[in-house]
Amino acid sequence: MARVLVVWAVSTLTMLALAGLMPDFRLQSEDGEAITTTAVTAAWGAGAFGLLGALVWPLVVRALLLVPALVLGLLVFFLNGSLLLVALRLIPDGGGEAAPDNAVVVAAVMSAVASATSTALAVRDDNAYRRRLSRLAGRRGFAGRDPGPPAGSPPGLLFVQLDGVGHRVLRDAVGQGLMPTVATWLRTTHRLTPWRTDWSSQTGASQLGILHGSNHDVPAFRWYEKDTGRLMVTNRPASAAEMERRAVARTADGGLLTVDGASRGNLFGGGAEQLALVLSGSARMGRGSRSRAGYFAYFRDPANSVRTAVSCTAEVFREIGQSVRARLAGERPRVGRGGLYPFIRAFATVVERDVVVSAVMGDLLAGRAAVYADLVAYDEVAHHSGPHSRDAARVLRRLDRSLALIAEAVEHAPRPYRLVLLSDHGQSPGETFESAYGLTLKDLVRAASGLPVPRRAQRTRSGAEARYALRSAVRLPSAEWQEEPAAGHDSEPVVLASGNLGLISFPDVPHRLTREEIDRRHPALLRTLADHPGIGFLLVRSERHGSVVLARDGQEVPVRELTDGGPLAVFGPGAAAAVRRTDGFAHVADIMVNSRYDPATGEVHAFEEQIGSHGGLGGEQSEAFLLSPLVLSPPVGEGGRLVGAEAVHRVLRRWLREGLGPQVPIAPAAAAARETSVHKIPAPGHETSAPGLSGPAPGDLSPAGGSGTADARADTPREPAGDRNTRA
C-alpha cells in the first residue's frame, strides 16, 4: 500500500508538471482555481489513469493480439492516450482536459515515470521484484494459474544463444572489458569450450542440430530442391517448419525442450510447448500457434512500449550516424546500409532482444525445466558493420547487460538454474565477392555458361535472420527471391548464396548433374569457377571418380580420398569431413562453391551483401563457443574436440539428464498430433513411451568423455528413440 501511495503521488506531481508545460493540457477550468483544487484534480486523474491501466489495459492488448506486432507497439501510444482521456472525464466536475496529441505524450510520460518509480521502490523487495518480472512476462505470479515447480525441484537449464558470436570474438570482448558479466562467470563458475560447425555454418543448420539432434540434408542457408521444385530458405516460416518436421521424423524425438521447455526467439521450437517469436511456429495455424504470445506479454505493460519506442528511435539514429561516419571516413570494406536496414537493425537489437529477455525472465520465474533463447542483435549488426567493428562491440556490451538482467532473475526463480551460454557460429570478415571482382557469383556463372548477363547486377539479399523475423512480426508476405527459377527458364542455372557458400543447380535435370554432363552443356563453366581467384574450391559429382573437389591449377581430388591437406589445407582441421558429410545429402547442389579464404587476414568473400559473413568454410565463422557451468560434466574429454551441431545437442541432452533425470522423447504418434494442419508428420507407429523408462538419447555422449574423438558426431540414421523406449 505504501508503494501504491508513493507511485500515485509521483504520478500526480508528473501530471501537474505536464499541465504547466503543455498549453493544450489543463487540470482546471478556464476561470482558474486554487492550487489545492488543481492538485486534487491531478490526483483524481492520476488515480483514474493508473486504475484503468491496471484493469483495462491487459484486456485491450489481448484483444489486439492478432494485430501485427510492430503495429501493436505503435497502437500502444494511442490506446494509452485514449485511457488518459477517459481518466480525465472521470474527474468530478470535469476538471481535466487535453488535446488528443497531448494526451498521447502525457500518457507515455506518466507510464514511464510510474514504471520507473515502482521499479525503484521494489529494488530491495524480493517479492515485489518477482511480481514485477512476472508481470513483464505476462504471468499472474506464483499464486495464480501457474504455481511453479514444487519445493526441492532439481536444477533447471537455461540456454542462451548469442547469435553469430564466434569463439575469438567472445574471448576478445572479455579481454577488452566489453562483457564484464561473462568475464565474471569465466573467472568463477564457468568453462569455455570451442566447437566447430558443419560446412553450413549458419543458424538454420546449427540451431536445428542443437535443438532437434539432426541437421541432416541442410546443405546451406538456402537451397533448391529438384524433387519438390521448391526453394528452401531457412528464415522463411514455411521452410523452417518443414525443416523442423523433417528433423523430428528422422530422430523420432520432439527435441531438446520437449519436457517442460520454452523456446524464445529461435528459428525452431525444439519440441517446446511454450513458444515466443519462434519462426517455425509462426507458420502454424490454429490454436497451437502461440509464437506471438511474447509480444502480448511484453506490450501489456505500457511502460515497456514507451521504453522500446524510445530505444528503437535512438537505435535508428545511431545506425544512420554510424553509417554516415563510415562513409565519410572511407572505411573499407563497406556495404550499403540504407533503405529499411536501420529499422531492421532496431528490431533485432531492441524489440526482439527486449521481448526475448522478458519472456526468458517469465520462464525462470515460472520454473520451466529447460529454456532456450536466441539473441540475434550482434549477428545482424556484424553482417553490415563487420564482426570486429566498434558498432558490433557496442552491441556486445548491451548484450552483456541483458545477460546480467537474466542472471538477476535467476536469483529470484523458484528453482536453481544452470545457465549455459553458447553460439551457433561465428563470422568471418572480408570484402564481398562483387566488390572485390566487379560481378556477382550469378553473373560469373551466366557468363561462363554463355548466357546473357544483365547490365545492372541484381544483388543477393542478405540472409540475416532478423529480416524475416521482422516480416513475420509485421505479417508481410514473403517475397520470392530473385534466384528462384522463373517459368519458361528451367534450363538456366539457379544460383544461390549462403554467405561465402554458393550453390548452383540445374532445375531441368531431376538428378544431381555430373561433371561430365556439366562439361557437355557448358564446357567452360567448371574450369572458370575453379580457376577464379575469389573461389577456394568446388564440389561436384563425377561419373568416373564419384564426387570430386576441384580447385585452382587443375587440382582434382576424389572426395573419398579427401584429407585436410591439398586444396582444403587453408580451411583447417575437419574441413574434409565436413565436405564429405554434405556430399551425402540428398539435396546437395549440382555445384557447391566455397569462396577463397586468406588465413593471413582471416578474410573470405561473401556472395551476399555482407562484410561479416558465415555459411561456408573459412576462418572464424566455423568456430563457435560453449560456455558451461563447472558443475556440469565437461563437454568433451581431455584433448577431444566438439564437432558439429548434432554433437552439441548430445552434450546438452546429457546435461539435461544430469540435472532433471531421464528425458522422455516424444513418441511418433504424439509427434504427429503436435503438428499443425499445414505440416503433418506421418506417424510410423502408435507406440508411446512411459515416463521414467527412457534410456540414453540416441548417440549420446557419456559424461566420462566419450566425445573426445577427432569428430564427435553421428552421421548415420539412428534407431528411433520411441521404439527403443517401448521395448524397455
XYZ file of C-alpha atoms in Angstrom:
728
model
C 0.000 0.000 0.000
C 2.871 2.365 0.772
C 4.340 1.774 -2.688
C 0.959 2.382 -4.302
C 0.617 5.685 -2.475
C 4.121 6.792 -3.433
C 3.586 5.925 -7.107
C 0.253 7.733 -7.002
C 1.905 10.826 -5.513
C 4.701 10.822 -8.107
C 2.166 10.387 -10.920
C 0.160 13.306 -9.525
C 3.240 15.549 -9.479
C 4.123 14.424 -13.016
C 0.644 15.322 -14.233
C 0.865 18.739 -12.550
C 4.241 19.396 -14.166
C 2.979 18.404 -17.603
C -0.088 20.593 -17.192
C 2.217 23.519 -16.544
C 4.449 22.764 -19.533
C 1.868 21.859 -22.201
C -0.601 24.589 -23.239
C -3.264 22.172 -24.519
C -3.350 20.107 -21.340
C -5.282 21.646 -18.426
C -6.274 20.463 -14.967
C -8.554 23.352 -14.069
C -11.395 25.329 -15.570
C -10.789 28.425 -17.686
C -11.897 30.599 -14.756
C -8.956 29.373 -12.731
C -8.960 27.504 -9.436
C -6.874 27.305 -6.313
C -3.668 25.285 -6.404
C -5.107 22.820 -3.893
C -8.101 22.197 -6.124
C -5.788 21.664 -9.098
C -3.726 19.229 -7.067
C -6.845 17.274 -6.129
C -7.831 17.230 -9.801
C -4.391 15.880 -10.712
C -4.673 13.224 -8.009
C -8.082 12.164 -9.348
C -6.680 11.993 -12.887
C -3.541 10.087 -11.919
C -5.526 7.612 -9.839
C -8.104 7.010 -12.560
C -5.371 6.597 -15.185
C -3.474 4.113 -13.011
C -6.626 2.122 -12.261
C -7.619 1.955 -15.926
C -4.114 0.876 -16.819
C -4.219 -1.941 -14.277
C -7.725 -3.209 -15.094
C -8.488 -2.342 -18.710
C -5.087 -2.279 -20.403
C -4.317 -6.045 -20.376
C -7.754 -6.816 -21.810
C -7.353 -4.261 -24.607
C -3.911 -5.527 -25.610
C -5.027 -9.174 -25.555
C -7.951 -8.292 -27.814
C -5.444 -6.786 -30.258
C -3.056 -9.746 -30.238
C -3.857 -10.528 -33.880
C -2.621 -7.087 -34.893
C 0.931 -7.165 -36.337
C 3.444 -6.816 -33.527
C 5.061 -3.550 -34.558
C 1.655 -2.055 -35.310
C 0.642 -3.096 -31.810
C 3.689 -1.283 -30.468
C 2.532 1.927 -32.173
C -1.101 1.458 -31.186
C 0.033 1.280 -27.580
C 0.643 5.029 -27.563
C -2.761 5.893 -28.973
C -4.554 3.443 -26.692
C -2.657 4.795 -23.708
C -3.654 8.330 -24.700
C -7.266 7.218 -25.017
C -7.176 5.809 -21.494
C -5.885 9.173 -20.258
C -8.774 11.000 -21.956
C -11.205 8.605 -20.299
C -9.468 9.151 -16.946
C -9.817 12.940 -17.321
C -13.541 12.547 -17.987
C -13.888 10.569 -14.773
C -12.622 13.521 -12.720
C -15.516 15.076 -10.772
C -16.747 18.406 -12.172
C -14.791 17.894 -15.418
C -11.590 19.380 -14.084
C -9.311 17.936 -16.780
C -8.977 18.499 -20.498
C -6.347 17.579 -23.114
C -5.946 17.644 -26.871
C -5.632 14.128 -28.357
C -1.995 14.579 -29.401
C -1.087 15.930 -25.970
C -2.901 13.030 -24.338
C -0.580 10.582 -26.097
C 2.514 12.398 -24.829
C 1.179 12.820 -21.275
C 0.146 9.148 -21.061
C 3.561 7.975 -22.317
C 5.459 10.136 -19.829
C 3.237 9.158 -16.914
C 3.540 5.431 -17.728
C 7.319 5.675 -17.900
C 7.582 7.655 -14.646
C 5.194 5.346 -12.784
C 7.057 2.275 -14.012
C 10.443 3.713 -13.034
C 9.167 4.714 -9.604
C 7.596 1.327 -8.943
C 10.753 -0.483 -10.017
C 12.973 1.749 -7.875
C 10.819 1.145 -4.803
C 10.885 -2.609 -5.350
C 14.653 -2.909 -5.756
C 15.207 -4.167 -2.220
C 11.955 -6.139 -2.031
C 12.415 -9.657 -3.418
C 8.700 -10.432 -3.580
C 7.930 -7.175 -5.348
C 10.784 -7.787 -7.768
C 9.421 -11.246 -8.565
C 5.943 -9.855 -9.156
C 7.377 -7.152 -11.412
C 9.266 -9.668 -13.552
C 6.240 -11.964 -13.668
C 4.134 -9.069 -14.871
C 6.678 -8.305 -17.608
C 6.286 -11.859 -18.872
C 2.500 -11.730 -18.820
C 2.056 -14.134 -15.944
C -0.143 -13.911 -12.867
C 2.606 -14.838 -10.447
C 3.070 -17.924 -8.340
C -0.278 -17.559 -6.631
C -2.108 -17.730 -9.978
C -2.654 -20.400 -12.538
C 0.999 -21.452 -12.723
C 2.305 -22.094 -9.206
C 5.691 -23.235 -10.488
C 7.679 -26.336 -9.555
C 7.409 -27.861 -6.085
C 9.985 -27.080 -3.439
C 13.209 -29.013 -3.801
C 12.894 -29.408 -7.586
C 16.115 -30.309 -9.425
C 18.017 -27.534 -11.204
C 16.638 -26.332 -14.496
C 18.762 -25.465 -17.526
C 18.780 -22.128 -19.314
C 20.471 -21.991 -22.716
C 21.141 -18.503 -24.087
C 22.433 -18.337 -27.651
C 24.410 -15.275 -28.741
C 23.794 -15.491 -32.467
C 26.922 -15.134 -34.588
C 29.359 -14.539 -31.708
C 32.423 -16.616 -32.506
C 34.885 -18.092 -30.030
C 37.534 -15.464 -30.767
C 35.063 -12.575 -30.599
C 33.885 -13.691 -27.160
C 37.433 -14.026 -25.828
C 38.389 -10.612 -27.215
C 35.254 -8.996 -25.782
C 36.006 -10.428 -22.346
C 39.626 -9.345 -22.539
C 38.669 -5.797 -23.568
C 36.182 -5.431 -20.729
C 33.138 -5.286 -23.015
C 31.378 -8.168 -21.272
C 32.028 -7.978 -17.511
C 29.201 -10.384 -16.673
C 30.658 -13.112 -18.892
C 34.143 -12.331 -17.584
C 32.949 -12.920 -14.014
C 31.441 -16.263 -14.968
C 34.683 -17.336 -16.640
C 36.719 -16.444 -13.556
C 34.433 -18.177 -11.086
C 31.802 -20.649 -12.266
C 32.091 -21.498 -15.983
C 34.403 -23.075 -18.556
C 34.801 -22.038 -22.197
C 34.860 -24.707 -24.927
C 35.133 -24.028 -28.666
C 33.160 -26.145 -31.095
C 33.438 -26.442 -34.863
C 30.345 -26.036 -37.004
C 29.335 -28.077 -40.022
C 30.167 -26.891 -43.558
C 26.920 -24.920 -43.478
C 27.970 -22.563 -40.692
C 24.697 -20.715 -40.234
C 21.849 -20.557 -37.750
C 19.469 -22.810 -39.660
C 21.790 -25.820 -39.740
C 23.348 -25.194 -36.329
C 20.192 -24.474 -34.349
C 18.265 -27.304 -35.987
C 21.038 -29.701 -34.978
C 21.306 -28.254 -31.470
C 17.572 -28.259 -30.722
C 16.419 -31.307 -32.678
C 19.501 -33.510 -32.843
C 19.653 -33.648 -36.632
C 20.570 -31.180 -39.361
C 20.845 -33.875 -41.982
C 20.189 -32.672 -45.530
C 20.552 -28.966 -44.707
C 23.305 -28.033 -47.167
C 23.104 -24.243 -46.801
C 21.055 -21.268 -45.665
C 19.012 -21.543 -48.859
C 18.905 -24.365 -51.382
C 16.875 -25.588 -54.342
C 15.164 -28.983 -54.176
C 14.763 -30.688 -57.514
C 12.326 -33.338 -56.316
C 9.833 -30.791 -54.953
C 10.691 -27.810 -57.157
C 10.782 -25.538 -54.123
C 13.331 -23.088 -52.860
C 14.077 -23.633 -49.167
C 15.122 -20.514 -47.270
C 15.906 -21.063 -43.612
C 14.438 -17.796 -42.358
C 11.098 -18.296 -44.078
C 8.445 -19.613 -41.682
C 7.225 -22.348 -44.051
C 10.760 -23.583 -44.724
C 11.652 -23.522 -41.028
C 8.528 -25.531 -40.198
C 9.366 -28.094 -42.889
C 12.965 -28.403 -41.680
C 11.702 -28.972 -38.149
C 9.215 -31.590 -39.370
C 11.943 -33.496 -41.193
C 14.251 -33.454 -38.182
C 11.526 -34.791 -35.879
C 10.631 -37.506 -38.394
C 14.288 -38.515 -38.690
C 15.009 -38.701 -34.957
C 11.530 -39.712 -33.684
C 12.239 -37.189 -30.930
C 10.381 -33.934 -30.369
C 13.546 -32.066 -29.457
C 15.675 -30.784 -26.622
C 12.815 -28.852 -24.993
C 10.078 -31.490 -25.137
C 9.861 -31.876 -21.353
C 8.503 -28.662 -19.795
C 10.517 -26.478 -22.162
C 10.274 -22.982 -23.616
C 11.662 -21.709 -26.919
C 12.219 -17.948 -27.257
C 13.346 -16.020 -30.334
C 14.502 -19.126 -32.215
C 14.079 -20.432 -35.741
C 12.788 -23.740 -34.346
C 10.690 -24.815 -31.393
C 12.815 -27.696 -30.100
C 9.631 -29.527 -29.055
C 8.681 -26.845 -26.506
C 5.075 -26.162 -25.593
C 5.875 -22.545 -24.713
C 6.820 -20.522 -27.811
C 7.542 -16.850 -28.339
C 8.972 -15.346 -31.523
C 9.708 -18.810 -32.943
C 9.838 -18.690 -36.731
C 8.692 -22.254 -37.409
C 5.748 -21.662 -35.073
C 4.623 -18.563 -36.958
C 3.807 -20.766 -39.968
C 1.296 -22.773 -37.953
C -2.418 -22.224 -37.963
C -4.923 -22.871 -35.247
C -4.846 -22.973 -31.503
C -1.347 -24.425 -31.309
C 0.234 -21.258 -32.687
C 1.500 -19.260 -29.713
C 4.641 -17.804 -31.206
C 3.287 -14.243 -30.995
C 2.303 -14.536 -27.351
C 5.624 -12.984 -26.398
C 4.538 -9.693 -27.951
C 1.394 -9.601 -25.835
C 3.323 -10.465 -22.706
C 5.715 -7.615 -23.335
C 3.428 -4.891 -24.651
C 0.765 -5.404 -21.991
C 2.913 -3.140 -19.799
C 2.565 0.398 -21.277
C 5.951 1.376 -19.856
C 7.602 -1.306 -22.000
C 6.168 0.241 -25.146
C 7.481 3.673 -24.160
C 10.935 2.325 -23.347
C 11.127 0.210 -26.517
C 9.897 3.025 -28.748
C 12.495 5.429 -27.359
C 15.246 2.817 -27.675
C 14.190 1.923 -31.231
C 14.229 5.557 -32.293
C 17.662 6.013 -30.740
C 18.928 2.862 -32.487
C 17.688 4.043 -35.890
C 19.524 7.347 -35.497
C 22.560 5.539 -34.104
C 22.726 3.342 -37.212
C 22.295 6.303 -39.547
C 25.061 8.170 -37.731
C 27.421 5.201 -37.768
C 26.745 4.587 -41.465
C 27.424 8.227 -42.371
C 30.594 8.216 -40.271
C 31.870 5.068 -42.002
C 31.168 6.551 -45.420
C 32.850 9.875 -44.637
C 35.868 8.094 -43.186
C 36.152 5.946 -46.298
C 36.121 2.711 -44.310
C 36.683 -0.470 -46.306
C 35.146 -2.909 -46.766
C 31.689 -1.388 -46.677
C 28.179 -2.335 -47.834
C 25.021 -0.317 -48.293
C 23.145 0.325 -45.053
C 20.243 2.417 -46.261
C 16.617 1.652 -47.053
C 14.873 -0.342 -44.347
C 18.053 -1.618 -42.757
C 18.108 0.913 -39.863
C 14.637 -0.303 -38.871
C 15.621 -3.971 -39.257
C 18.610 -3.329 -37.026
C 16.423 -1.569 -34.457
C 14.037 -4.530 -34.451
C 16.878 -7.022 -33.895
C 18.814 -5.032 -31.313
C 15.877 -3.590 -29.343
C 12.439 -5.144 -29.929
C 13.460 -8.772 -30.294
C 16.056 -8.501 -27.536
C 13.623 -6.935 -25.056
C 10.763 -9.327 -25.837
C 13.002 -12.407 -25.633
C 14.661 -11.311 -22.386
C 11.251 -10.566 -20.886
C 9.934 -13.985 -21.913
C 13.014 -15.731 -20.501
C 12.604 -13.989 -17.148
C 8.995 -15.121 -17.067
C 10.083 -18.704 -17.780
C 12.598 -18.567 -14.953
C 10.003 -17.290 -12.506
C 7.566 -19.952 -13.660
C 10.233 -22.609 -13.050
C 10.388 -24.096 -16.545
C 12.696 -27.094 -16.685
C 14.531 -26.097 -19.886
C 14.627 -22.775 -21.724
C 16.455 -21.972 -24.981
C 16.622 -18.378 -26.201
C 18.393 -16.708 -29.113
C 19.603 -13.089 -29.101
C 20.318 -12.055 -32.706
C 21.494 -8.458 -32.160
C 25.228 -8.995 -32.713
C 24.769 -11.133 -35.821
C 22.623 -8.503 -37.529
C 24.998 -5.603 -36.844
C 28.164 -7.579 -37.627
C 26.837 -8.508 -41.084
C 26.790 -4.843 -42.090
C 29.448 -3.264 -39.864
C 31.941 -6.120 -39.561
C 32.449 -8.684 -36.769
C 35.301 -6.697 -35.170
C 33.842 -3.215 -35.659
C 33.119 -0.628 -32.977
C 29.420 -0.908 -33.835
C 29.414 -4.646 -33.106
C 31.438 -4.134 -29.903
C 28.779 -1.770 -28.545
C 26.120 -4.391 -29.221
C 28.140 -6.944 -27.243
C 28.266 -4.524 -24.322
C 24.456 -4.181 -24.356
C 24.005 -7.949 -24.668
C 26.139 -8.392 -21.565
C 23.739 -6.114 -19.682
C 20.863 -8.330 -20.837
C 22.721 -11.376 -19.513
C 23.188 -9.606 -16.177
C 19.445 -8.948 -16.016
C 18.699 -12.603 -16.751
C 21.195 -13.701 -14.106
C 19.475 -11.439 -11.593
C 16.139 -13.050 -12.419
C 17.717 -16.478 -11.833
C 18.314 -15.477 -8.220
C 14.559 -14.969 -7.752
C 13.472 -18.165 -9.534
C 11.637 -20.875 -7.540
C 14.245 -23.455 -8.536
C 18.025 -23.276 -9.104
C 19.199 -22.860 -12.687
C 22.357 -23.705 -14.565
C 22.995 -21.077 -17.216
C 24.706 -22.213 -20.414
C 25.857 -19.585 -22.901
C 26.600 -20.699 -26.458
C 26.721 -19.576 -30.072
C 25.637 -21.192 -33.313
C 28.558 -19.974 -35.459
C 30.972 -17.084 -35.796
C 31.503 -14.564 -38.563
C 34.406 -14.092 -40.945
C 35.241 -10.583 -42.187
C 36.013 -9.670 -45.761
C 35.080 -7.714 -48.836
C 32.117 -9.044 -50.788
C 32.775 -11.097 -53.926
C 31.078 -8.463 -56.060
C 33.056 -5.603 -54.554
C 36.364 -7.429 -54.970
C 35.849 -8.700 -58.523
C 33.171 -6.482 -60.048
C 30.493 -9.136 -60.590
C 28.277 -11.430 -58.561
C 28.585 -15.208 -58.484
C 25.392 -15.392 -60.528
C 26.902 -13.110 -63.182
C 30.061 -15.212 -63.280
C 28.083 -18.431 -63.709
C 25.960 -16.965 -66.503
C 28.964 -15.541 -68.317
C 30.870 -18.864 -68.104
C 27.733 -20.686 -69.320
C 27.369 -18.461 -72.373
C 24.167 -16.866 -71.043
C 23.426 -13.136 -71.182
C 24.470 -11.148 -68.126
C 22.259 -8.231 -67.023
C 23.933 -4.854 -67.419
C 22.949 -3.979 -63.879
C 23.762 -6.632 -61.346
C 20.921 -7.870 -59.163
C 22.362 -8.164 -55.702
C 21.640 -11.109 -53.477
C 19.667 -10.041 -50.461
C 21.115 -10.500 -47.024
C 20.240 -13.765 -45.342
C 20.252 -12.352 -41.825
C 17.669 -13.954 -39.547
C 16.247 -10.639 -38.344
C 14.922 -9.682 -41.782
C 12.287 -12.411 -41.903
C 11.653 -12.181 -38.173
C 10.649 -8.581 -38.830
C 8.484 -9.604 -41.809
C 6.773 -12.145 -39.583
C 6.270 -9.552 -36.857
C 4.517 -7.134 -39.209
C 2.867 -10.003 -41.137
C 4.179 -9.079 -44.553
C 4.030 -11.771 -47.241
C 7.349 -13.445 -48.006
C 8.634 -12.050 -51.287
C 10.073 -14.652 -53.640
C 13.804 -14.466 -54.108
C 15.130 -13.366 -57.472
C 17.214 -16.533 -57.809
C 14.104 -18.755 -57.848
C 13.606 -20.317 -61.289
C 11.116 -18.477 -63.440
C 8.577 -20.143 -65.711
C 9.984 -20.840 -69.149
C 13.628 -20.678 -67.993
C 14.035 -24.045 -66.290
C 17.177 -24.781 -68.319
C 19.028 -21.851 -66.764
C 21.032 -22.474 -63.606
C 19.695 -21.476 -60.202
C 22.452 -19.665 -58.312
C 22.009 -19.216 -54.569
C 24.194 -17.636 -51.927
C 24.666 -18.504 -48.261
C 27.408 -16.227 -47.009
C 30.600 -17.356 -48.727
C 28.983 -20.610 -49.847
C 27.374 -20.717 -53.297
C 25.007 -23.349 -54.704
C 24.418 -23.892 -58.424
C 21.592 -26.159 -59.577
C 20.129 -27.014 -62.984
C 16.391 -27.437 -62.387
C 15.589 -29.102 -65.717
C 17.517 -32.247 -64.736
C 15.870 -34.331 -61.976
C 19.111 -35.886 -60.721
C 22.357 -34.423 -59.469
C 24.187 -33.343 -62.592
C 27.634 -34.880 -63.049
C 30.822 -33.134 -64.006
C 30.770 -34.770 -67.421
C 27.179 -33.643 -68.065
C 28.015 -30.100 -66.996
C 31.066 -30.049 -69.276
C 28.927 -31.156 -72.219
C 26.418 -28.390 -71.516
C 28.816 -25.618 -70.562
C 32.422 -26.600 -71.318
C 33.957 -23.529 -69.672
C 31.862 -23.353 -66.510
C 33.672 -25.617 -64.037
C 37.178 -24.585 -65.020
C 36.233 -20.886 -64.958
C 34.885 -21.249 -61.443
C 37.734 -23.401 -60.138
C 40.414 -21.046 -61.519
C 38.783 -17.839 -60.318
C 40.959 -16.069 -57.706
C 37.950 -15.436 -55.454
C 36.924 -19.098 -55.237
C 38.568 -21.646 -52.966
C 37.150 -24.945 -54.233
C 34.169 -26.655 -55.877
C 32.343 -29.869 -55.018
C 30.793 -31.732 -57.951
C 29.905 -35.332 -58.756
C 31.900 -37.251 -61.367
C 30.841 -40.317 -63.327
C 34.375 -41.726 -63.179
C 35.587 -40.873 -59.683
C 32.454 -40.257 -57.667
C 32.283 -36.813 -56.107
C 35.394 -34.659 -56.536
C 36.787 -31.399 -55.222
C 38.133 -29.041 -57.885
C 40.462 -26.122 -57.182
C 42.946 -23.818 -58.935
C 45.839 -25.034 -61.075
C 43.938 -28.128 -62.141
C 43.687 -29.673 -58.677
C 41.192 -32.537 -58.541
C 40.749 -34.804 -55.512
C 38.077 -37.525 -55.161
C 36.008 -36.967 -52.021
C 36.721 -40.488 -50.774
C 40.448 -39.612 -50.779
C 39.967 -36.123 -49.374
C 42.110 -35.045 -46.430
C 42.608 -31.773 -44.604
C 45.589 -31.123 -46.839
C 45.701 -30.273 -50.527
C 43.039 -27.805 -51.703
C 41.416 -27.783 -48.231
C 44.597 -27.163 -46.246
C 43.883 -23.472 -45.523
C 40.404 -24.275 -44.184
C 41.710 -26.071 -41.125
C 41.156 -29.439 -39.476
C 37.762 -31.014 -40.056
C 37.154 -29.400 -43.437
C 37.416 -32.701 -45.335
C 34.949 -34.452 -43.010
C 32.505 -31.549 -43.328
C 32.641 -31.629 -47.136
C 32.331 -35.422 -47.214
C 29.251 -35.319 -44.962
C 27.493 -32.667 -47.044
C 28.249 -34.603 -50.231
C 25.978 -37.363 -48.917
C 22.917 -35.110 -48.617
C 20.016 -35.719 -50.974
C 19.609 -32.012 -51.731
C 23.231 -31.038 -52.223
C 23.526 -28.700 -55.231
C 24.945 -29.768 -58.586
C 27.905 -27.478 -57.894
C 28.870 -26.372 -54.389
C 31.158 -23.320 -54.377
C 33.197 -22.165 -51.387
C 34.881 -18.785 -51.627
C 38.583 -18.164 -51.188
C 39.904 -17.872 -47.636
C 43.056 -15.967 -46.723
C 44.492 -17.406 -43.479
C 46.824 -14.407 -43.106
C 43.950 -11.926 -42.829
C 41.123 -14.288 -41.870
C 39.015 -12.892 -44.733
C 36.518 -14.571 -47.045
C 34.421 -13.209 -49.903
C 30.682 -13.386 -49.249
C 28.421 -13.924 -52.234
C 25.879 -11.748 -50.409
C 25.962 -8.092 -49.396
C 27.758 -8.752 -46.121
C 31.190 -7.748 -44.841
C 30.777 -10.098 -41.904
C 29.519 -13.420 -43.228
C 29.001 -17.062 -42.390
C 27.587 -20.094 -44.147
C 30.646 -21.867 -45.532
C 34.191 -22.803 -44.579
C 36.941 -20.349 -43.769
C 38.071 -18.584 -40.616
C 36.113 -17.566 -37.543
C 32.675 -18.440 -38.928
C 33.320 -22.116 -38.207
C 34.444 -21.601 -34.584
C 31.514 -21.231 -32.177
C 31.698 -21.435 -28.375
C 30.059 -23.232 -25.461
C 30.267 -21.598 -22.019
C 29.074 -24.079 -19.406
C 28.942 -24.251 -15.583
C 31.719 -26.220 -13.905
C 29.106 -28.249 -12.005
C 28.144 -29.904 -15.294
C 30.296 -32.638 -16.805
C 32.893 -31.426 -19.341
C 31.527 -31.185 -22.899
C 34.386 -33.341 -24.227
C 37.141 -35.441 -22.803
C 40.633 -34.076 -22.371
C 42.203 -33.457 -25.764
C 38.906 -34.030 -27.577
C 37.111 -31.726 -30.000
C 33.446 -30.885 -30.225
C 32.492 -31.040 -33.891
C 29.076 -30.443 -35.392
C 25.759 -29.167 -34.087
C 24.452 -32.696 -33.559
C 27.318 -33.358 -31.145
C 26.395 -30.189 -29.233
C 22.813 -31.479 -28.988
C 24.027 -34.695 -27.396
C 26.061 -32.728 -24.852
C 23.073 -30.551 -23.922
C 20.856 -33.621 -23.715
C 23.348 -35.235 -21.347
C 23.320 -32.123 -19.134
C 19.529 -32.208 -19.006
C 19.698 -35.776 -17.716
C 22.314 -34.842 -15.141
C 20.011 -32.230 -13.644
C 16.492 -33.395 -14.415
C 16.800 -37.140 -14.861
C 15.882 -39.183 -17.962
C 14.373 -37.166 -20.804
C 11.468 -38.937 -22.474
C 11.447 -38.122 -26.185
C 8.182 -37.573 -27.974
C 6.534 -40.703 -29.317
C 5.809 -40.930 -33.068
C 2.049 -40.705 -32.538
C 2.434 -37.713 -30.278
C 4.716 -36.082 -32.827
C 2.003 -36.356 -35.432
C -0.588 -34.930 -33.082
C 1.594 -31.919 -32.293
C 1.904 -30.881 -35.942
C -0.376 -28.305 -37.465
C -2.858 -28.569 -40.255
C -0.215 -27.155 -42.614
C 2.600 -29.632 -41.898
C 1.728 -33.194 -40.934
C 4.220 -35.808 -39.732
C 3.464 -39.368 -40.898
C 3.356 -41.460 -37.753
C 5.382 -44.659 -38.236
C 3.631 -46.272 -35.287
C 1.396 -45.709 -32.322
C 3.701 -46.757 -29.513
C 4.034 -44.464 -26.545
C 6.861 -44.099 -24.081
C 6.149 -44.433 -20.410
C 7.671 -41.736 -18.241
C 10.766 -42.915 -16.459
C 11.573 -45.678 -18.965
C 13.733 -43.587 -21.242
C 17.242 -44.818 -21.886
C 20.109 -42.675 -23.113
C 19.346 -40.422 -26.056
C 20.440 -41.858 -29.400
C 24.142 -41.445 -29.950
C 24.559 -39.685 -26.604
C 27.927 -38.806 -25.149
C 28.874 -40.210 -21.803
C 29.910 -37.854 -19.013
C 33.202 -39.683 -18.887
C 34.243 -38.029 -22.124
C 33.005 -40.325 -24.857
C 33.027 -37.353 -27.174
C 36.777 -36.965 -27.009
C 37.315 -38.091 -30.574
C 38.555 -36.323 -33.645
C 34.979 -35.858 -34.830
C 32.219 -36.243 -32.224
C 29.196 -36.607 -34.492
C 26.819 -39.270 -35.769
C 26.046 -39.055 -39.470
C 24.027 -42.214 -39.957
C 20.322 -42.630 -39.166
C 19.806 -43.750 -35.615
C 17.345 -46.155 -34.090
C 14.134 -44.267 -33.292
C 14.199 -43.397 -29.622
C 10.490 -44.043 -29.226
C 10.834 -47.662 -30.388
C 13.722 -48.339 -28.027
C 11.798 -46.859 -25.108
C 8.818 -49.061 -25.912
C 10.983 -52.176 -25.783
C 12.448 -51.000 -22.490
